[in-house]
Short mmCIF file of C-alpha atoms in Angstrom, two decimals:
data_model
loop_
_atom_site.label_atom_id
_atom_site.label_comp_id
_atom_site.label_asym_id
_atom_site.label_seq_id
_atom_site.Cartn_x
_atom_site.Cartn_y
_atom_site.Cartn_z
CA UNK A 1 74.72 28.37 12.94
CA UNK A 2 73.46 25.10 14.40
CA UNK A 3 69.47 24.85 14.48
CA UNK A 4 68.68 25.44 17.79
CA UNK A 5 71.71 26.90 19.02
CA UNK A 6 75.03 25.72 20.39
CA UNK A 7 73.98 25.44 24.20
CA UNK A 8 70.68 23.90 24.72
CA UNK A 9 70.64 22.82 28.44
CA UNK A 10 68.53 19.99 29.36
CA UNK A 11 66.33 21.90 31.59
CA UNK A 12 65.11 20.46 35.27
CA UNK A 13 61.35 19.95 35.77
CA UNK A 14 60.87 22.17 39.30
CA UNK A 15 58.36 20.83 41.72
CA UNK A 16 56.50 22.09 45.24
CA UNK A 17 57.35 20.73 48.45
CA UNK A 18 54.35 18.22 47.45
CA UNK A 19 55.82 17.13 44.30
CA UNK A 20 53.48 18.74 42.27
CA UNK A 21 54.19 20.65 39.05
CA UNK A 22 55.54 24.06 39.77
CA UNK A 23 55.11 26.22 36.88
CA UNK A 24 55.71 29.67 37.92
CA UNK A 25 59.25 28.18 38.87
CA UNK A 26 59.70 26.55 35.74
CA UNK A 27 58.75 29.95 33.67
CA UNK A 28 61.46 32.00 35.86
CA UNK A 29 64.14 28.97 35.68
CA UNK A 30 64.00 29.20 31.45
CA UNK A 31 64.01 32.89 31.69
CA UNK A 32 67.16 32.07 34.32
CA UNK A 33 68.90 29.87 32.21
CA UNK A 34 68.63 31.82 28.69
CA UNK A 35 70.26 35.13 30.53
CA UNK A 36 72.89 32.90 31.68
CA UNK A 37 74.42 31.32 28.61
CA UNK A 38 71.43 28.65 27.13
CA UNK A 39 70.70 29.34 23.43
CA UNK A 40 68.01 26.93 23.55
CA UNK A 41 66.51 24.05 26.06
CA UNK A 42 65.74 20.78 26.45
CA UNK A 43 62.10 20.27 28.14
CA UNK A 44 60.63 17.33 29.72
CA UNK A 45 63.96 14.76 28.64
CA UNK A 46 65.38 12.59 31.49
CA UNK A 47 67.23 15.63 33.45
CA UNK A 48 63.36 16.62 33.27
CA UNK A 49 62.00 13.81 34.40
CA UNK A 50 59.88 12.50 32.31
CA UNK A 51 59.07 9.29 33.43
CA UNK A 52 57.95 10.54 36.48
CA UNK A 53 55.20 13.36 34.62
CA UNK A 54 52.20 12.83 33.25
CA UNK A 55 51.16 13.39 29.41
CA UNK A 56 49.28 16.41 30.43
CA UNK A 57 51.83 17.31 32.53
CA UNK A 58 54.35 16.89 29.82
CA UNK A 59 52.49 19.24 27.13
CA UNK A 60 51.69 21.61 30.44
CA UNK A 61 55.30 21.95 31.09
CA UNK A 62 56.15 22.68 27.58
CA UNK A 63 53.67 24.76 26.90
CA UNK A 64 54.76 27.02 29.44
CA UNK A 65 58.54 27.64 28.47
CA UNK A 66 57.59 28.15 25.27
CA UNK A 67 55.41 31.18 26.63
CA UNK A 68 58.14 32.24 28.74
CA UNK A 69 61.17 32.64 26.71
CA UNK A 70 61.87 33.24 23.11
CA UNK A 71 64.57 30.66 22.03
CA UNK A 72 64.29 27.24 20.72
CA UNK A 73 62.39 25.07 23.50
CA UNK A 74 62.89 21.64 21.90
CA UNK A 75 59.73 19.00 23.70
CA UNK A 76 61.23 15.68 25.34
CA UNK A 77 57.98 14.29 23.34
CA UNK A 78 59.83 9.76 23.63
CA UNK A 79 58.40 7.00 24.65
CA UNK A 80 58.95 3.32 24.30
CA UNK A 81 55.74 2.66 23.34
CA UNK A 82 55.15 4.29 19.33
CA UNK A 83 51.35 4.89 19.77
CA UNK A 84 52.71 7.62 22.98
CA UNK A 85 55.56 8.58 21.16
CA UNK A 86 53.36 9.93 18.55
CA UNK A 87 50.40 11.12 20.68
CA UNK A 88 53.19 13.67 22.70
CA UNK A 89 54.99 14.53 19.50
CA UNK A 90 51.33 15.85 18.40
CA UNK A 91 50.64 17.59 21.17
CA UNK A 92 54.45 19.54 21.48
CA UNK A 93 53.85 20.05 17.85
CA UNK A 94 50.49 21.65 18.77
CA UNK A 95 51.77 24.12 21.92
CA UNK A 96 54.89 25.59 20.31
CA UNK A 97 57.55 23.73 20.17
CA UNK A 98 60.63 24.60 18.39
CA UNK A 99 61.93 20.90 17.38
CA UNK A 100 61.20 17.22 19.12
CA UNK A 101 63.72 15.42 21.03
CA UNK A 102 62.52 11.45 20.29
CA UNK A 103 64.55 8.78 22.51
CA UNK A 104 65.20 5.49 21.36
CA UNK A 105 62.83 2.87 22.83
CA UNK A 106 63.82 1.68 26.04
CA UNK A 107 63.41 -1.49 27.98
CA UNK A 108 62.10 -3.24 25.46
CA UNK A 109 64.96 -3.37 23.16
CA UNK A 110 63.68 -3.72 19.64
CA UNK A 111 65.75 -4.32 16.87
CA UNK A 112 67.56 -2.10 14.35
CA UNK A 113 64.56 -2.35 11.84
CA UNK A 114 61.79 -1.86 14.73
CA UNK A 115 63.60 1.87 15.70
CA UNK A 116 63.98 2.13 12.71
CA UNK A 117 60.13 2.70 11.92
CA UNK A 118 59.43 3.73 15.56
CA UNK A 119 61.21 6.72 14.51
CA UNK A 120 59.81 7.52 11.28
CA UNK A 121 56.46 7.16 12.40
CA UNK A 122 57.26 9.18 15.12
CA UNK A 123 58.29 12.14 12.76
CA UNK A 124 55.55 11.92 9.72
CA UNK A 125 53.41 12.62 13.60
CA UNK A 126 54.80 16.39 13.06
CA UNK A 127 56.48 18.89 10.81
CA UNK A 128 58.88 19.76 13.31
CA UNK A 129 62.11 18.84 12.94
CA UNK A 130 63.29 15.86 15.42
CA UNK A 131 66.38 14.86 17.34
CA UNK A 132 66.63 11.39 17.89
CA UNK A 133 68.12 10.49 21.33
CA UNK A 134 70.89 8.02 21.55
CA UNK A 135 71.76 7.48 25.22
CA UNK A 136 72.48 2.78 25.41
CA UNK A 137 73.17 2.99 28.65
CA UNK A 138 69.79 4.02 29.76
CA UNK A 139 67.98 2.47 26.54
CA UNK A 140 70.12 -0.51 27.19
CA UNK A 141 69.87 -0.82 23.04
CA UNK A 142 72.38 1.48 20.41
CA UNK A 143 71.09 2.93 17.65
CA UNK A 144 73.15 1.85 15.22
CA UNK A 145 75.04 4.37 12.87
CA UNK A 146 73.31 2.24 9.72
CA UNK A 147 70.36 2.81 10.96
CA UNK A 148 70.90 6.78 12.02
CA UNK A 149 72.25 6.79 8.18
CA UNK A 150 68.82 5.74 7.19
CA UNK A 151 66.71 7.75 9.18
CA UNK A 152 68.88 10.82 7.86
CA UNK A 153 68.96 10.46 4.18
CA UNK A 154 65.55 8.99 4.08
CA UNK A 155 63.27 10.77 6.42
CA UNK A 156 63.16 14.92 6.04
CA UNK A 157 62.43 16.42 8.99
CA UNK A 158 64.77 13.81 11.02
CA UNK A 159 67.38 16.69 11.57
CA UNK A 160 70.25 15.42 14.39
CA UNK A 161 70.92 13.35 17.20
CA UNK A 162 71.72 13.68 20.87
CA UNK A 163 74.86 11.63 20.82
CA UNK A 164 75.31 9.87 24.05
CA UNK A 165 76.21 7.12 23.22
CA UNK A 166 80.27 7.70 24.39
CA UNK A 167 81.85 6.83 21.51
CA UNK A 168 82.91 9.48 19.22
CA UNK A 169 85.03 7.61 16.60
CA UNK A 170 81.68 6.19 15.81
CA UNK A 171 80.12 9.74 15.77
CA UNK A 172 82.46 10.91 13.49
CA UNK A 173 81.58 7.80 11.00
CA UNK A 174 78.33 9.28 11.19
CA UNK A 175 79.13 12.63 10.11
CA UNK A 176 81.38 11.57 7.59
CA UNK A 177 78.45 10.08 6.01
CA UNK A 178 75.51 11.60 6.94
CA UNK A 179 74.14 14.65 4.77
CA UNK A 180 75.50 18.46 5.62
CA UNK A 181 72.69 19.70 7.22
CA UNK A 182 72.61 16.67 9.87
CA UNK A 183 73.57 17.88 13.15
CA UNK A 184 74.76 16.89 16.00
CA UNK A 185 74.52 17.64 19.80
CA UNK A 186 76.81 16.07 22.52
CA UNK A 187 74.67 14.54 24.79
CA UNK A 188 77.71 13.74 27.00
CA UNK A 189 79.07 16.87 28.51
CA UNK A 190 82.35 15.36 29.10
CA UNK A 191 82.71 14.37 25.84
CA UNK A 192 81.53 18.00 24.11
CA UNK A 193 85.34 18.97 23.32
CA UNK A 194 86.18 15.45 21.99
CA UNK A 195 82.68 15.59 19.68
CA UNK A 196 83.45 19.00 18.68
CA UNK A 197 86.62 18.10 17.15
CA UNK A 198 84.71 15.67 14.95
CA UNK A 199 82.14 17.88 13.59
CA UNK A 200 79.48 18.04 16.45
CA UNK A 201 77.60 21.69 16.48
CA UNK A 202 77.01 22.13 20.09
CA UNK A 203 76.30 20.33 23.39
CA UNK A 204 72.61 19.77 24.65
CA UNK A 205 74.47 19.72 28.86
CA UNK A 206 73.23 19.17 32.27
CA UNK A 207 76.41 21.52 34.06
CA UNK A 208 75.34 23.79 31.51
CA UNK A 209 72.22 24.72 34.64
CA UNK A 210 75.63 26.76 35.89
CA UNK A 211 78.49 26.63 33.44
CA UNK A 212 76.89 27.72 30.57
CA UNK A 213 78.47 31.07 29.50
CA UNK A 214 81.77 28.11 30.08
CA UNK A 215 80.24 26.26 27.32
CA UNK A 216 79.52 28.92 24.96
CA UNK A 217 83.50 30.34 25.40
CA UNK A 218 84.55 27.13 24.75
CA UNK A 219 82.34 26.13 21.82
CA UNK A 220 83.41 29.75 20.23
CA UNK A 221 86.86 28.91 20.92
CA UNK A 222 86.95 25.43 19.38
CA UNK A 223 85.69 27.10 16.32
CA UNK A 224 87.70 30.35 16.24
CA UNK A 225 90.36 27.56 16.25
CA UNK A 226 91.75 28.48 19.23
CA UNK A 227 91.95 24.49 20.81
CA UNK A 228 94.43 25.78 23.58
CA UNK A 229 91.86 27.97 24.45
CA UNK A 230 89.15 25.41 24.36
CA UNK A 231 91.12 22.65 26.19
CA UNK A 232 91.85 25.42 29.04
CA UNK A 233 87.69 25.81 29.38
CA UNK A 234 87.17 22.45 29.44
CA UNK A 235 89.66 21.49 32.39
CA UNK A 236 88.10 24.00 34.64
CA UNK A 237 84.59 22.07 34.06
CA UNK A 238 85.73 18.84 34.90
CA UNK A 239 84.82 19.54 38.23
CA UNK A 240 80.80 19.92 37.17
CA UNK A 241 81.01 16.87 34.84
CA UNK A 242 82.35 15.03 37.67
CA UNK A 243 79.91 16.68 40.15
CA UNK A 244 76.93 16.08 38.00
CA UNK A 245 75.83 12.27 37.83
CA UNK A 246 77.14 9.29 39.72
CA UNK A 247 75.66 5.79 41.32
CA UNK A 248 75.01 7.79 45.01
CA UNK A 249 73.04 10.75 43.13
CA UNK A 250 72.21 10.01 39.40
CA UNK A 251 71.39 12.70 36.98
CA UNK A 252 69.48 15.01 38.02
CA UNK A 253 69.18 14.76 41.79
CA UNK A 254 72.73 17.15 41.46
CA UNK A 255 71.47 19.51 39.17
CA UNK A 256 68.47 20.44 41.06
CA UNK A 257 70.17 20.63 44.47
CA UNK A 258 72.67 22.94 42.45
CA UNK A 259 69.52 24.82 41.26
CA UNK A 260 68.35 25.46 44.83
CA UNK A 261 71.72 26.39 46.43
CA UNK A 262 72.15 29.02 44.02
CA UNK A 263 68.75 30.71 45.02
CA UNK A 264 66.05 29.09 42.32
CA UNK A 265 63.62 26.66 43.82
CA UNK A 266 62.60 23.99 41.59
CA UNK A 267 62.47 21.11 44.76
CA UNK A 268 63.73 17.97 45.09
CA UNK A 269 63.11 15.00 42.63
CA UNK A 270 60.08 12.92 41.99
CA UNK A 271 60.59 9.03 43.29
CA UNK A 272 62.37 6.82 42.94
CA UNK A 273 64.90 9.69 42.79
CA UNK A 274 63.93 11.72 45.59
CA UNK A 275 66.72 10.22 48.06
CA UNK A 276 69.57 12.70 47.88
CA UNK A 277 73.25 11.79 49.68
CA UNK A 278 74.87 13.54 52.37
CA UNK A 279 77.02 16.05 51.60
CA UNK A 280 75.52 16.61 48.46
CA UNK A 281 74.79 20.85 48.69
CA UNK A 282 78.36 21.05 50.52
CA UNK A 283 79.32 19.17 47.04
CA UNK A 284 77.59 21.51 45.01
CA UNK A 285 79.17 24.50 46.96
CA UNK A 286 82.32 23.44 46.28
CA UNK A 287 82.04 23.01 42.69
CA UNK A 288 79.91 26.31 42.32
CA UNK A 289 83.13 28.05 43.93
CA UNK A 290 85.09 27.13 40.82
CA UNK A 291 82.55 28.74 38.18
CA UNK A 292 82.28 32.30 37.05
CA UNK A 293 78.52 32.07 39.33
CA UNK A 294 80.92 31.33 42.57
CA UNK A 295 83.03 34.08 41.96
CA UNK A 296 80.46 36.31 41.00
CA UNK A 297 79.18 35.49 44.76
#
């Protein structure tokens, strides 16, 4: 059984009509998402917006799922700057987090050796055991599998990796040689199937706000070896995936106007992202008619 489940979905941060932090919302959204399908979730990553909340905000946010539901609440605790990186892991650490989710340093782009010990210092910050966060095409730097290789044999409590980094041939190097207990998560949900068949233990999703009973039958399928199965689930999602992110309304501007046409009201996105197409809920309405929550009215 994979640590924190297979279906962690990375879970929207809901704000008021003033952009303020709603947590009453967020409270009934976890509740919301672990009755429909979520093992586990994702707080205060980049479908939460993190860059957009404050540190207090942050361990406020966290704090409060954890209260609210009793799986796995995994803190979005990253930062490209170490000394912030550690300060949040401390302070997730302190409020009840299940596991920390640390993303590699962005913007600044330091080398192998420099995430190297950004992430180790980042996990002797807590007991808890860490996910590092591989996503190069918002880091705009990969960690490399050499240096993942390191940080799992050499560093305890450095558990798995969100993998989206969209290349699983190199993810399955990685597992090949990384120890047994190392797990990890697709961080891609259109690449979930594809990771699975290389020894991934479960997706951590954004369409997994609506599909993610989907998920779990096709994660169960995969692994009661029935691929056909599988392969049949997935190909009825790719409608979500391709709903889900895209230049006109980037990840998570589409989850959240999902969120709010099926009757939960976690508001519109903090700016910069706070400029949502036209045509977007007529979008969502179409997709949602595909998914058991469509048909289910």
């Amino acid at each position: 059984m994979a640590r924190f489940g297979k279906v962690l979905t990375a879970m929207v941060t809901p704000f008021g009509e003033d952009g303020s932090l709603d947590l009453d919302t967020a409270a009934l959204l976890a509740k919301w998402l672990t009755d429909n399908g979520s093992d586990g979730l994702v707080i205060a990553g980049t479908t939460g917006e993190a860059p957009t909340l404050t540190h207090d905000e942050q361990i406020e946010l966290i704090g409060t799922v954890v209260s609210a539901v009793d799986v796995p609440v995994v803190a979005g605790a990253g930062s490209n700057d170490t000394a912030a990186a550690v300060e949040l892991t401390e302070r997730a650490s302190e409020v009840g987090a299940s596991g920390i989710l640390s993303v590699a340093p962005y913007y600044n782009r330091p080398s192998q050796a420099g995430m190297a010990k950004h992430f180790s210092t980042v996990a002797a910050a807590t007991d808890l055991p860490v996910l590092i966060y591989d996503i190069p095409v918002r880091t705009g730097r990969k960690v490399d599998t050499a240096t993942l290789l390191e940080l799992a044999h050499g560093v305890a409590n450095i558990v798995g990796i969100k993998d989206a980094a969209g290349d699983p041939a190199e993810t399955a190097q990685l597992i090949a040689r990384a120890p047994d207990d190392f797990e990890v998560y697709s961080g891609d949900d259109s690449l979930t199937l594809p990771l699975l068949a290389v020894g991934a233990v479960g997706v951590i999703g954004v369409a997994t706000h609506w599909t993610g009973a989907e998920h779990a039958e096709m994660i169960s399928a995969f692994e009661a070896g029935d691929v056909a199965a599988a392969r049949r689930i997935n190909a009825d999602l790719q409608p979500s995936f391709d709903y889900e992110t895209g230049l006109a309304a980037p990840n998570p501007i589409p989850a959240k106007a999902m969120m709010r046409l099926i009757g939960l009201p976690v508001g519109r996105c903090r700016p910069p992202l706070d400029v949502e197409p036209d045509g977007l809920i007529e979008a969502a309405a179409a997709v949602l008619a595909g998914t058991r929550h469509g048909a289910d009215g």
